[in-house]
Tab-separated table of C-alpha atoms in Angstrom:
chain	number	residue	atom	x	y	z
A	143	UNK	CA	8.765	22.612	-15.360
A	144	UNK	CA	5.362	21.522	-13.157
A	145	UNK	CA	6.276	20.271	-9.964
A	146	UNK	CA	4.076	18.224	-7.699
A	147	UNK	CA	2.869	19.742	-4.114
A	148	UNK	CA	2.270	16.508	-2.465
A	149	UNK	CA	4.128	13.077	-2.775
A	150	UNK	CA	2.333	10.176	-1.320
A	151	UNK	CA	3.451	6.845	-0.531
A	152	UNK	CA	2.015	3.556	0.513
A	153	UNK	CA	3.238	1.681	3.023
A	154	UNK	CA	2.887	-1.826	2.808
A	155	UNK	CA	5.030	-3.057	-0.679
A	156	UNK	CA	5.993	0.414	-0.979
A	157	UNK	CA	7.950	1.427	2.076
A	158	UNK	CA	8.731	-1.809	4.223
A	159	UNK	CA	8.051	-5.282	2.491
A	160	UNK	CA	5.904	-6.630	4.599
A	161	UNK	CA	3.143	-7.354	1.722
A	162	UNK	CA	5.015	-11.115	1.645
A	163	UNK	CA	4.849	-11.726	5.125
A	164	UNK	CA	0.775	-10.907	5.111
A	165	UNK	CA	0.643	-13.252	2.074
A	166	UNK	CA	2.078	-16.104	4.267
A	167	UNK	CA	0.090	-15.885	7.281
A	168	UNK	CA	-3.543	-15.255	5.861
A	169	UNK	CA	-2.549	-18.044	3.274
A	170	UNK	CA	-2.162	-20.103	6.008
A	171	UNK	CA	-5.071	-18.946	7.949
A	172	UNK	CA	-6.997	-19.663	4.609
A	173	UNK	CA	-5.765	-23.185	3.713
A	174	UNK	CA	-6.969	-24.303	7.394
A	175	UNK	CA	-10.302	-22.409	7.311
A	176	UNK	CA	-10.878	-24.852	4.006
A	177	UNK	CA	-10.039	-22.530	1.164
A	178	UNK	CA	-6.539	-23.516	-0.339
A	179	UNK	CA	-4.604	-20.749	-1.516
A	180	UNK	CA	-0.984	-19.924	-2.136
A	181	UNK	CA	1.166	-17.664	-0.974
A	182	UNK	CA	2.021	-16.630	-4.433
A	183	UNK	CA	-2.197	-15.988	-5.099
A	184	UNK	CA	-2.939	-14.311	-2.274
A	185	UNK	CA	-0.151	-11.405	-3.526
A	186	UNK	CA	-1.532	-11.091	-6.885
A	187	UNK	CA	-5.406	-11.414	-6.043
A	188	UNK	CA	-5.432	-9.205	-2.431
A	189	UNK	CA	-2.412	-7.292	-2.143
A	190	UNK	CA	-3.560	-3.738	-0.476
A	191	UNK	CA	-7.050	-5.313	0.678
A	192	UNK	CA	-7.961	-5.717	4.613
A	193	UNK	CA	-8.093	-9.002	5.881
A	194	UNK	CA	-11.979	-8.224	6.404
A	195	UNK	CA	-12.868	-7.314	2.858
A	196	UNK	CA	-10.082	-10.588	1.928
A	197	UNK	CA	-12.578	-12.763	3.832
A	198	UNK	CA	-15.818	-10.806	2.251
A	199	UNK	CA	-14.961	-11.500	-1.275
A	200	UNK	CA	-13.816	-15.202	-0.379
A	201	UNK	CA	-17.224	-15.488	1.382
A	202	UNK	CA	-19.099	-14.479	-1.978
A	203	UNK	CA	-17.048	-16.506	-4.133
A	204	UNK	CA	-17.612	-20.339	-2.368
A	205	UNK	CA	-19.607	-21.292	0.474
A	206	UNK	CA	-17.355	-21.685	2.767
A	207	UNK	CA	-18.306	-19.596	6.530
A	208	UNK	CA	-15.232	-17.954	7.296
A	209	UNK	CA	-15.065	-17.404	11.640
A	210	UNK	CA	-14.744	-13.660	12.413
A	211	UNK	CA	-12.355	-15.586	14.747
A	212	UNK	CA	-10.031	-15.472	11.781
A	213	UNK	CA	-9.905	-11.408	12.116
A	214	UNK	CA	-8.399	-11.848	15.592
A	215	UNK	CA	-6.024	-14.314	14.721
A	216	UNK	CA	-4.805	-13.394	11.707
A	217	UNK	CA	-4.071	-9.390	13.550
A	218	UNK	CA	-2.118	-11.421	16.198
A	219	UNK	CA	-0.194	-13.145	14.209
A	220	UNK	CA	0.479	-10.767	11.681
A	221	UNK	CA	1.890	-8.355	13.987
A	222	UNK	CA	4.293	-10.543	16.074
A	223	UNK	CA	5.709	-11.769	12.465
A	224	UNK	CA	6.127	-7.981	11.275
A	225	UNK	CA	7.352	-6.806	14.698
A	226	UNK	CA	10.010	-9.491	14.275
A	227	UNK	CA	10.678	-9.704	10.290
A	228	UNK	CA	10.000	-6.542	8.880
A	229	UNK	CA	12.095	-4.830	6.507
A	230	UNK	CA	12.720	-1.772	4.465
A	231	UNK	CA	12.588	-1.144	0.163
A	232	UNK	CA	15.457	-1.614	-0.339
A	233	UNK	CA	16.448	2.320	-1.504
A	234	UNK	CA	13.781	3.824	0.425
A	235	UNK	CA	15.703	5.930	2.550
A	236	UNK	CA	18.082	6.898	-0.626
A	237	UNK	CA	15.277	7.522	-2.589
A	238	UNK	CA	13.325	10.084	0.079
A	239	UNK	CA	16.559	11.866	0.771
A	240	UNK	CA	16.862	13.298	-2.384
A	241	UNK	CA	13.068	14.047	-2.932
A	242	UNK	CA	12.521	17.485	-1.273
A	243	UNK	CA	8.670	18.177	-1.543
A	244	UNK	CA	6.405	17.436	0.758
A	245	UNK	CA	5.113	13.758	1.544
A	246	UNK	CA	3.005	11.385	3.483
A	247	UNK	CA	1.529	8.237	4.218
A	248	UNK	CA	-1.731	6.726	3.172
A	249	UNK	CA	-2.324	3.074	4.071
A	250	UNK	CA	-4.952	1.078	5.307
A	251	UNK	CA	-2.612	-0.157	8.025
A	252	UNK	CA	-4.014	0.433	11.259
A	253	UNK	CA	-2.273	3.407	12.833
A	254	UNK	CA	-0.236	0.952	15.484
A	255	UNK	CA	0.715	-1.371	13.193
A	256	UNK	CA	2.074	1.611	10.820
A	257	UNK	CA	4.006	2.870	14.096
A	258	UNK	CA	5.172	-0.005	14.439
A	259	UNK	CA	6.777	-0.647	11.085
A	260	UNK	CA	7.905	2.179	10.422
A	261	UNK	CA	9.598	2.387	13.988
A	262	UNK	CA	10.834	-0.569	13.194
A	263	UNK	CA	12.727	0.332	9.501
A	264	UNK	CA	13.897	3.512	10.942
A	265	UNK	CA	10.896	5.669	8.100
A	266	UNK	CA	8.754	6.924	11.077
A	267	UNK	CA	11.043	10.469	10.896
A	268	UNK	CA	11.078	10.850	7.194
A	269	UNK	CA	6.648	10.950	7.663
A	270	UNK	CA	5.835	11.925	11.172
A	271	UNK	CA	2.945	13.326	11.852
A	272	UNK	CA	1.760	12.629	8.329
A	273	UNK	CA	1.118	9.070	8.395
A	274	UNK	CA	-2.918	8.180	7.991
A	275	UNK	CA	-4.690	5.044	8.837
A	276	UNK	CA	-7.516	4.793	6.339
A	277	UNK	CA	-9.443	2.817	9.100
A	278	UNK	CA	-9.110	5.558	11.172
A	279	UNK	CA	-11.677	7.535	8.883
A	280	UNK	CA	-14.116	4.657	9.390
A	281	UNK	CA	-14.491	0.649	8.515
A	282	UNK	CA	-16.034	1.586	4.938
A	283	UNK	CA	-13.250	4.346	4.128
A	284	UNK	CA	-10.377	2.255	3.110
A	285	UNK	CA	-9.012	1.764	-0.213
A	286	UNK	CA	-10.037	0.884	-3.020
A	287	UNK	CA	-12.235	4.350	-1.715
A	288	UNK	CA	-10.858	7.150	-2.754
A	289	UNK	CA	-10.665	8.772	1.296
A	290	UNK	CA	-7.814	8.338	2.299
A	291	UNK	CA	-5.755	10.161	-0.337
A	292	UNK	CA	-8.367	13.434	-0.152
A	293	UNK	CA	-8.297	13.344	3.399
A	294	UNK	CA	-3.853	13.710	2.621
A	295	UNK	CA	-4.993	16.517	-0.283
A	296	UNK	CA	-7.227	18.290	2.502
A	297	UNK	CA	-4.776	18.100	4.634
A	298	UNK	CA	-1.633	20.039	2.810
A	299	UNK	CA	-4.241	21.731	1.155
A	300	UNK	CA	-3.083	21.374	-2.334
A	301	UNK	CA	-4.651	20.194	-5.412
A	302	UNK	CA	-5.221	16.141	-5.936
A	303	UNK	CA	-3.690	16.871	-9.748
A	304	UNK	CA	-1.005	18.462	-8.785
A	305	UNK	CA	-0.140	14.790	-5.899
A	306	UNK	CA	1.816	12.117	-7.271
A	307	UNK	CA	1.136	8.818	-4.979
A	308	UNK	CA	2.994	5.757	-5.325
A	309	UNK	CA	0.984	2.499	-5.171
A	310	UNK	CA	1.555	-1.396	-5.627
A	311	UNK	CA	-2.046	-2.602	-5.791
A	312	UNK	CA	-4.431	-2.513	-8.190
A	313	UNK	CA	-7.040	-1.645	-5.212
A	314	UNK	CA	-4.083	1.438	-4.081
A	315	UNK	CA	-4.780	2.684	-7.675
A	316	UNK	CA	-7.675	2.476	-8.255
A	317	UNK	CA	-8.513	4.625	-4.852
A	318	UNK	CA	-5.408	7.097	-5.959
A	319	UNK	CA	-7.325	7.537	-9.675
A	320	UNK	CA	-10.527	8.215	-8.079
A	321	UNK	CA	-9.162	10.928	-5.762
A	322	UNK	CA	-7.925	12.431	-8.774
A	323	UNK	CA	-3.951	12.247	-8.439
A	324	UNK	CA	-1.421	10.765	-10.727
A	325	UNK	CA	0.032	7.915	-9.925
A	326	UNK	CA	3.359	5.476	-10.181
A	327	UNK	CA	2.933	1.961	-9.704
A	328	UNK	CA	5.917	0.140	-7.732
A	329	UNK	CA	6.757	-3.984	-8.330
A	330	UNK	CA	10.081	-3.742	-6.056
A	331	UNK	CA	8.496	-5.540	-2.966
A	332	UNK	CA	8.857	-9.656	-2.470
A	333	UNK	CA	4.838	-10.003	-3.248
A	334	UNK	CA	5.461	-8.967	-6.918
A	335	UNK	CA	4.453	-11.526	-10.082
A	336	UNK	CA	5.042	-11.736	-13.745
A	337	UNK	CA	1.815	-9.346	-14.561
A	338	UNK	CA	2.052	-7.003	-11.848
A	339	UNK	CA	3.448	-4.064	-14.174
A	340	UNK	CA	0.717	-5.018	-16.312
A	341	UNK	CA	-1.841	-4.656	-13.802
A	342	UNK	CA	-0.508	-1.588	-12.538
A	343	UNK	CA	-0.962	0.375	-15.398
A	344	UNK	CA	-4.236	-1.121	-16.525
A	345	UNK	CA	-5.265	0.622	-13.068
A	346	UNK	CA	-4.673	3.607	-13.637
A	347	UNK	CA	-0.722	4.099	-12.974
A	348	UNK	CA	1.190	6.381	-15.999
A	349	UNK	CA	4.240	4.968	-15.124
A	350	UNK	CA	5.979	1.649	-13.267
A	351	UNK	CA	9.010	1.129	-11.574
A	352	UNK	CA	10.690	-1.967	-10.262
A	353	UNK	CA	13.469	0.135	-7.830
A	354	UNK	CA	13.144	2.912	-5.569
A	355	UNK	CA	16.197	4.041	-6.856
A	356	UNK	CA	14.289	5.066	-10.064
A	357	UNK	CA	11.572	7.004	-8.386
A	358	UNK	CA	13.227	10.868	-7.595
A	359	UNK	CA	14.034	10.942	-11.470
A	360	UNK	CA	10.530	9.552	-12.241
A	361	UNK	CA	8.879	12.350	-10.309
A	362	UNK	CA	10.536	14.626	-12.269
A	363	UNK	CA	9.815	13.507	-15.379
A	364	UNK	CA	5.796	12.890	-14.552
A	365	UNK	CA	6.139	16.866	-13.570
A	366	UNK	CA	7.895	17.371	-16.875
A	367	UNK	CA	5.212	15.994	-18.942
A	368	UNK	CA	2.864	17.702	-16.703
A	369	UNK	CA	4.266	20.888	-17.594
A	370	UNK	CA	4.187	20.526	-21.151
A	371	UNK	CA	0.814	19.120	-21.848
């Protein structure tokens, strides 16, 4: 049987749920700015984007002038509403107890607000030191950029084929793919919507699972098939 060398998660909708609550302010933030959205839009169209490249790709698509006011506000209020309401995947902690190879985080969380979370769900010892900030490679290295995850593979010094990650977003993927890893999507998080699985796997992800629960047996099978192709 092939097993993997590196496991490597995302954070946000894959570790702590906190994709919803980022759905809920910047919706907010949105509708006031002049650009109605819902909550339930924002998760399928952005989940796994910055709030800077959220407001680029609004900016190209109507002509609305978005204040870079709204990158302050939105970091501010973001973070006191995760600091407070945060939560774990539910089967997180079950799910990385049995999983005995190696693993990390890649997210484009900044690095405090990862501490933070993490601190905050009781994951930071499961991870620490390897949790990575793709912003702190530079503004222009975060997913859907491929970076992040090679700067991980660099890092163990193993091969990106032989790295499973698990993503939610199509953007996660499509980074993961491009690094050359394998990948399993993950709808368990509140921000999920009918077509998520669907999305997932157009993106690039061979597999998708709804519960954490799921993923230790999932990993093995992925290195099954590995093994035998």
């Amino acid at each position: 049987m092939s097993e993997f060398d590196l496991i490597i998660f995302d954070c946000d909708g894959v570790l702590v749920d906190s994709e919803i609550i980022a759905a809920q302010v910047e919706s907010r933030l949105l509708t006031e700015a002049g650009y109605p959205i819902s909550v339930e839009e924002m998760g399928e169209r952005f989940a796994g984007m910055t709030w800077k490249n959220i407001l680029l790709a609004i900016e190209k698509e109507v002509d609305i002038p978005l204040s870079a006011s709204l990158i302050d506000k939105s970091e501010k209020l973001l973070d006191a509403r995760l600091e407070r309401d945060v939560k774990v995947i539910e089967g997180v902690k079950l799910a990385l107890s049995r999983i005995t190879t190696q693993a990390c985080i890649c997210s484009n969380s900044s690095s405090q607000r990862l501490d933070m979370m993490l601190t905050k769900v009781g994951l930071k010892p499961y991870f620490a030191p390897h949790i990575f900030s793709a912003k702190d490679l530079g503004p222009d290295k975060v997913k859907p950029r491929p970076d992040i995850f090679l700067h991980a593979i660099d890092t163990f010094k193993v091969n990106a084929s032989r790295t499973v990650v698990i993503e939610d977003s199509v953007h996660g993927i499509h980074g993961a793919v491009a690094a050359g890893c394998r990948v399993i999507g993950f709808t368990g998080a509140s921000h999920t919507y009918p077509s998520h699985a669907d999305r997932l796997t157009d993106a690039g992800a061979e597999t998708v699972i709804a519960r954490m629960s799921d993923l230790p047996a999932t990993i093995a099978a992925l290195g099954q098939w590995a093994g035998a192709v």
